[in-house]
Coordinates of C-alpha atoms in Angstrom, one line a residue:
M1 CA -4.0 -10.3 10.7
P2 CA -1.1 -9.5 13.1
A3 CA -1.6 -6.5 15.0
H4 CA 1.9 -5.4 14.4
R5 CA 1.9 -5.7 10.8
H6 CA -0.6 -5.1 7.7
Q7 CA 0.3 -6.5 4.1
L8 CA -1.2 -5.7 0.7
V9 CA -0.9 -7.7 -2.1
L10 CA -2.1 -5.8 -6.0
I11 CA -2.5 -8.6 -8.0
G12 CA -4.0 -8.1 -12.3
P13 CA -2.7 -8.3 -15.5
R14 CA -0.1 -5.7 -17.1
G15 CA -1.2 -2.4 -17.5
S16 CA -4.0 -2.5 -14.6
G17 CA -2.4 0.1 -12.5
K18 CA -0.8 -2.0 -9.7
S19 CA 2.5 0.0 -9.5
T20 CA 0.6 3.7 -9.5
L21 CA -2.3 2.2 -7.1
G22 CA 0.8 0.9 -4.8
R23 CA 2.5 3.8 -4.6
C24 CA -0.5 6.1 -4.0
L25 CA -2.2 4.0 -1.2
A26 CA 1.8 3.9 0.3
S27 CA 1.7 7.7 0.4
A28 CA -1.9 7.9 2.1
M29 CA -1.1 5.1 4.6
D30 CA 2.6 6.2 5.3
C31 CA 3.9 2.6 4.7
T32 CA 6.4 0.9 2.3
F33 CA 5.5 -0.1 -1.4
D34 CA 7.8 -2.7 -3.3
D35 CA 7.0 -3.3 -7.0
L36 CA 8.2 -7.2 -7.3
D37 CA 9.5 -6.5 -11.1
D38 CA 12.1 -4.1 -9.4
R39 CA 12.9 -6.7 -6.8
A40 CA 13.0 -9.6 -9.1
L41 CA 15.3 -7.8 -11.7
T42 CA 18.0 -7.4 -8.9
L43 CA 18.2 -11.2 -8.9
C44 CA 19.1 -10.8 -12.5
P45 CA 22.0 -9.6 -14.7
E46 CA 19.9 -8.1 -17.3
A47 CA 18.8 -4.3 -16.9
S48 CA 15.0 -5.0 -18.0
V49 CA 12.0 -7.5 -18.0
S50 CA 12.4 -7.5 -21.5
D51 CA 16.2 -8.4 -21.6
V52 CA 15.7 -11.3 -19.3
F53 CA 13.1 -12.9 -21.5
A54 CA 15.2 -12.3 -24.5
A55 CA 18.2 -13.4 -22.9
R56 CA 17.3 -16.4 -20.7
G57 CA 13.5 -16.8 -21.5
E58 CA 10.3 -16.3 -19.5
Q59 CA 11.1 -19.3 -17.2
A60 CA 14.3 -17.6 -15.4
W61 CA 11.9 -14.7 -15.3
R62 CA 9.5 -16.7 -13.2
D63 CA 12.1 -18.1 -11.0
A64 CA 13.4 -14.6 -10.1
E65 CA 9.6 -13.5 -9.4
W66 CA 9.0 -16.6 -7.2
S67 CA 12.1 -15.9 -5.4
A68 CA 11.8 -12.2 -4.8
L69 CA 8.5 -13.3 -3.5
Q70 CA 9.7 -15.8 -0.9
A71 CA 12.3 -13.2 0.3
W72 CA 9.3 -10.0 0.4
L73 CA 6.7 -12.7 2.1
N74 CA 9.5 -13.6 4.7
E75 CA 11.2 -10.6 5.6
S76 CA 10.8 -8.3 8.8
G77 CA 8.1 -11.0 10.2
D78 CA 8.5 -9.8 13.6
E79 CA 9.4 -6.5 13.4
P80 CA 7.0 -4.3 15.2
A81 CA 8.0 -1.2 13.5
I82 CA 6.4 -2.0 10.4
A83 CA 3.1 -0.9 10.6
A84 CA 2.0 -1.8 6.8
R85 CA 3.6 -2.9 3.6
I86 CA 2.2 -3.0 0.2
L87 CA 3.4 -5.2 -2.7
A88 CA 2.7 -5.0 -6.4
L89 CA 2.8 -8.5 -8.1
G90 CA 4.2 -9.0 -11.6
G91 CA 0.9 -10.1 -13.9
G92 CA 2.5 -13.6 -14.1
T93 CA 3.5 -14.1 -10.9
P94 CA -0.2 -15.7 -9.3
M95 CA 0.4 -18.2 -12.3
I96 CA 3.4 -19.6 -10.9
R97 CA 2.1 -22.4 -8.7
E98 CA 4.3 -22.0 -5.6
A99 CA 3.6 -18.4 -5.7
F100 CA -0.3 -19.0 -6.1
D101 CA -0.4 -21.4 -3.0
A102 CA 2.1 -19.1 -0.9
L103 CA 0.0 -16.3 -1.5
Q104 CA -3.7 -18.4 -0.8
A105 CA -2.1 -19.6 2.6
T106 CA -0.7 -16.3 3.5
S107 CA -4.1 -14.7 2.8
S108 CA -6.2 -17.8 4.6
A109 CA -3.8 -17.5 7.8
D110 CA -5.0 -13.8 7.8
Q111 CA -1.5 -12.4 7.1
L112 CA -2.3 -10.3 3.8
R113 CA -4.8 -9.5 1.8
L114 CA -4.9 -9.7 -2.0
V115 CA -6.7 -6.9 -4.1
Y116 CA -7.2 -7.9 -7.6
L117 CA -7.1 -4.3 -9.8
E118 CA -9.9 -5.7 -12.9
C119 CA -9.8 -3.8 -16.3
S120 CA -11.7 -3.9 -19.0
L121 CA -9.6 -5.1 -22.2
R122 CA -9.9 -1.5 -23.6
T123 CA -8.2 -0.2 -20.9
L124 CA -5.2 -2.6 -20.7
T125 CA -5.0 -2.1 -24.3
D126 CA -4.9 1.6 -23.8
R127 CA -2.1 1.5 -21.4
L128 CA 0.1 -1.3 -23.0
D129 CA 0.0 0.8 -25.7
A130 CA 1.0 4.0 -24.4
H131 CA 4.2 2.2 -23.2
R132 CA 4.7 -0.2 -26.1
G133 CA 8.2 -1.8 -26.0
D134 CA 8.5 -1.6 -22.1
R135 CA 7.0 -5.3 -21.7
P136 CA 8.1 -8.5 -23.4
S137 CA 5.7 -10.5 -25.2
L138 CA 4.7 -13.8 -23.0
T139 CA 3.3 -15.5 -26.5
G140 CA 5.1 -14.4 -29.6
A141 CA 2.7 -11.9 -30.5
D142 CA 2.8 -8.0 -30.0
P143 CA 2.3 -7.4 -26.1
V144 CA -0.9 -5.1 -26.7
A145 CA -2.3 -7.9 -29.4
E146 CA -1.9 -10.9 -26.9
I147 CA -3.5 -9.0 -24.0
G148 CA -6.9 -10.4 -24.7
N149 CA -5.9 -13.9 -24.5
V150 CA -3.5 -13.4 -21.8
L151 CA -6.3 -11.9 -19.6
A152 CA -8.5 -14.6 -20.5
E153 CA -6.0 -17.4 -19.1
R154 CA -5.0 -15.1 -16.1
A155 CA -8.4 -13.7 -14.6
P156 CA -9.8 -16.9 -13.1
T157 CA -6.5 -17.1 -11.2
Y158 CA -6.8 -13.5 -9.9
R159 CA -10.2 -13.9 -9.0
A160 CA -9.5 -16.9 -7.1
L161 CA -6.8 -15.4 -5.0
A162 CA -8.7 -12.0 -4.4
D163 CA -10.0 -10.9 -1.2
L164 CA -11.2 -7.5 -2.7
R165 CA -11.9 -7.1 -6.4
L166 CA -11.3 -3.6 -7.8
D167 CA -12.0 -1.5 -10.6
G168 CA -9.4 -0.7 -12.0
N169 CA -10.6 1.7 -14.9
A170 CA -11.9 4.0 -12.2
P171 CA -9.9 7.0 -11.3
I172 CA -6.9 6.4 -9.2
A173 CA -8.6 8.6 -6.0
W174 CA -11.5 6.5 -6.1
Q175 CA -9.6 3.3 -6.1
V176 CA -7.4 4.7 -3.2
E177 CA -10.3 5.5 -1.3
T178 CA -12.1 2.1 -2.1
V179 CA -8.8 0.3 -0.7
L180 CA -8.6 2.6 2.4
R181 CA -12.0 1.7 3.6
Y182 CA -11.5 -1.7 2.9
W183 CA -8.3 -1.7 5.1
K184 CA -10.2 -0.5 7.9

């Protein structure tokens, strides 16, 4: 990993806690945190991810995610002032072939680390149910009802990318401590 910068990318399904963990880690590490959903949304005229899906479909959202990820990977590459930075990916981002390839190549080149937040189906269902309506359907079914099938489809990709697999069911303090130990 370059001495001037460390990059950490959090991957996992919707509801796994990537954004929450990313904010906590950024605070603990005194570094920057970005949520890819927020970055991708700035590339869209719609006000929310659900609005993008409704107005222009999933492919428009995936295109925005890929563009936002490319920009994040390419920005500030030689700036020694950046000690570390963290990015939480959208749950579907690793399923974009170009994104998967770019993340894998960047990780293999020792330029970033990928942390997969693994959660039980029960944890994901509970979290999604608590935020019902915030996330678009990916299959046409209710987002809470579809999570099992979505997770089964995506988990092998998450595992293939992961440098570290983290128990996303565990308390956030434990998750932060585990990643900090791994980071050193």
